[in-house]
Amino acid sequence: MIKASISAVPGLIATFLVLAAVLAGLAVLAARKLDRPVMLPALLTTSIAEILTVTLLPGTSGVEAGQCDSGLPVHLLTSSSSLLNMGLFIPGAAISVLLFRRPATTVASFIVFSGLVEFIQAVTPLGRSCSATDLAANATGALMGTALAVAWLRTRRQPQPLRRPGRDLIWGAGLAAVGAAALVGAFNSRVHAVDVVSADDHRQAVIDSADGSDQWLAAAAGDLFGEGTEIQQTGAEKDGPHLKVTATTNRGTISGWWPERTLEQAWATGNRGEPGKLSRAQAARVAHAFAERYFRDSVTGSEQATRPVGGEADAAYLVTFRRRHQGVLMPMRLDFTVTRAGRIIGFTSKTVKDPVLPQAVVTENAAREQAAEAAGGIATSAQLMAKQVGGQWRPLWLVGANNTDVWLDAVTGAKATPDK
């Protein structure tokens, strides 16, 4: 609320001086007409002028008109804006108690006043922020100012008693109840609640947890795309306790998981093959060198295969890494595309730890026969793979028969549908 006024300080000061002069002048005239002291009424109206100027002077920040930040005031005592809001309401509440000696009514009046200010900020295009945190800070300031004034009245050499404490308490409670009901009704009918605090906290948590990922991605991108690679833009997306981090460079994009430091995929901007004299064995060594540095766990114990892809104009090699355990193809996979000129133009990875599986008892021949019978044709291929079924890892036979893929549980022999 207060931060929005900082950029408009010259206008704020001028507006405050004019409004304070008008309100204080009217208060002095009224006090003199009633033959009362003029100092406290003038100070109270000056404080109200300060609140009105700071909170309702048009600004350039805040949520959209018709919205209010309903986030819990979790940063009430740590936010500089909240502390300033408290300070804004302390003087007015203290002066009001010294003037009227009715603390309960004073607190209720200033809280309702604060709620009205927030409502005006929400429904008018002032460029100001309606916020539950601001309301809590203002109420806290009113309570502090009231407490200070009551303590002052009671510690003077000649203590001044409060005026009709019982009636003051009734009036304060009634004013608070009526004001709260009116404000709740007005907010519910005119204002849409948005939790900006949670969104900001989530955004900050993502930023904090991604600390160090930029340097890691930059190093990986440089190793992949070569010298002269420059990071142009980075991003992070929360996924449970993990972060999906991405980086766009002048030569391509790269992404991975943080804090595991696990790369997921990367593609060069010009991700087409190119002519060259690189042999299949040389392409395999290029991919293996990068994989050893960034995917050592995936490479260990894996089978490497290389095959040519593309034509003369976009010639390249696809280098794959797969791992089998007791004849079962593990879910880990790693694919590199290497041009005939020796440049890695992309990779995709699935770095999944080898799951613990029950022992497969259904043989390949048995799986082929069962699939062929089910599909009404001849089984043309069969592969034993680790797949999740209902969230549990199982060894499954994938059998191709009659142009149909048949999945069979290698433990029970029953048909299975793997999770997507």
PDB file of C-alpha atoms in Angstrom, residues 10 53 97 101 115 135 158 183 203 209-210 259 271 330 350 366 384 403 412:
ATOM      1  CA  PRO A  10       6.120  15.169  -4.780  1.00  0.00           C
ATOM      2  CA  THR A  53      -3.074  10.589   1.210  1.00  0.00           C
ATOM      3  CA  VAL A  97      -7.445   7.690  22.664  1.00  0.00           C
ATOM      4  CA  ARG A 101     -10.311   8.265  26.105  1.00  0.00           C
ATOM      5  CA  GLY A 115     -11.221  -2.017   5.811  1.00  0.00           C
ATOM      6  CA  LEU A 135      -5.494  -4.714   6.796  1.00  0.00           C
ATOM      7  CA  GLN A 158      -2.327  12.632  37.572  1.00  0.00           C
ATOM      8  CA  LEU A 183     -17.364  -4.863   4.702  1.00  0.00           C
ATOM      9  CA  ARG A 203       7.757 -18.001  -6.986  1.00  0.00           C
ATOM     10  CA  SER A 209      15.692 -23.676  -4.870  1.00  0.00           C
ATOM     11  CA  ALA A 210      17.041 -23.070  -8.393  1.00  0.00           C
ATOM     12  CA  PRO A 259      18.971 -30.481  -7.553  1.00  0.00           C
ATOM     13  CA  ASN A 271      19.142 -29.820 -35.425  1.00  0.00           C
ATOM     14  CA  MET A 330      15.276 -51.595 -17.941  1.00  0.00           C
ATOM     15  CA  LYS A 350      15.200 -41.136 -19.137  1.00  0.00           C
ATOM     16  CA  ALA A 366       5.041 -69.215 -24.223  1.00  0.00           C
ATOM     17  CA  LEU A 384      10.789 -58.458 -22.166  1.00  0.00           C
ATOM     18  CA  ASN A 403      -0.134 -55.937 -36.435  1.00  0.00           C
ATOM     19  CA  THR A 412       1.364 -64.506 -14.191  1.00  0.00           C
TER      20      THR A 412
END
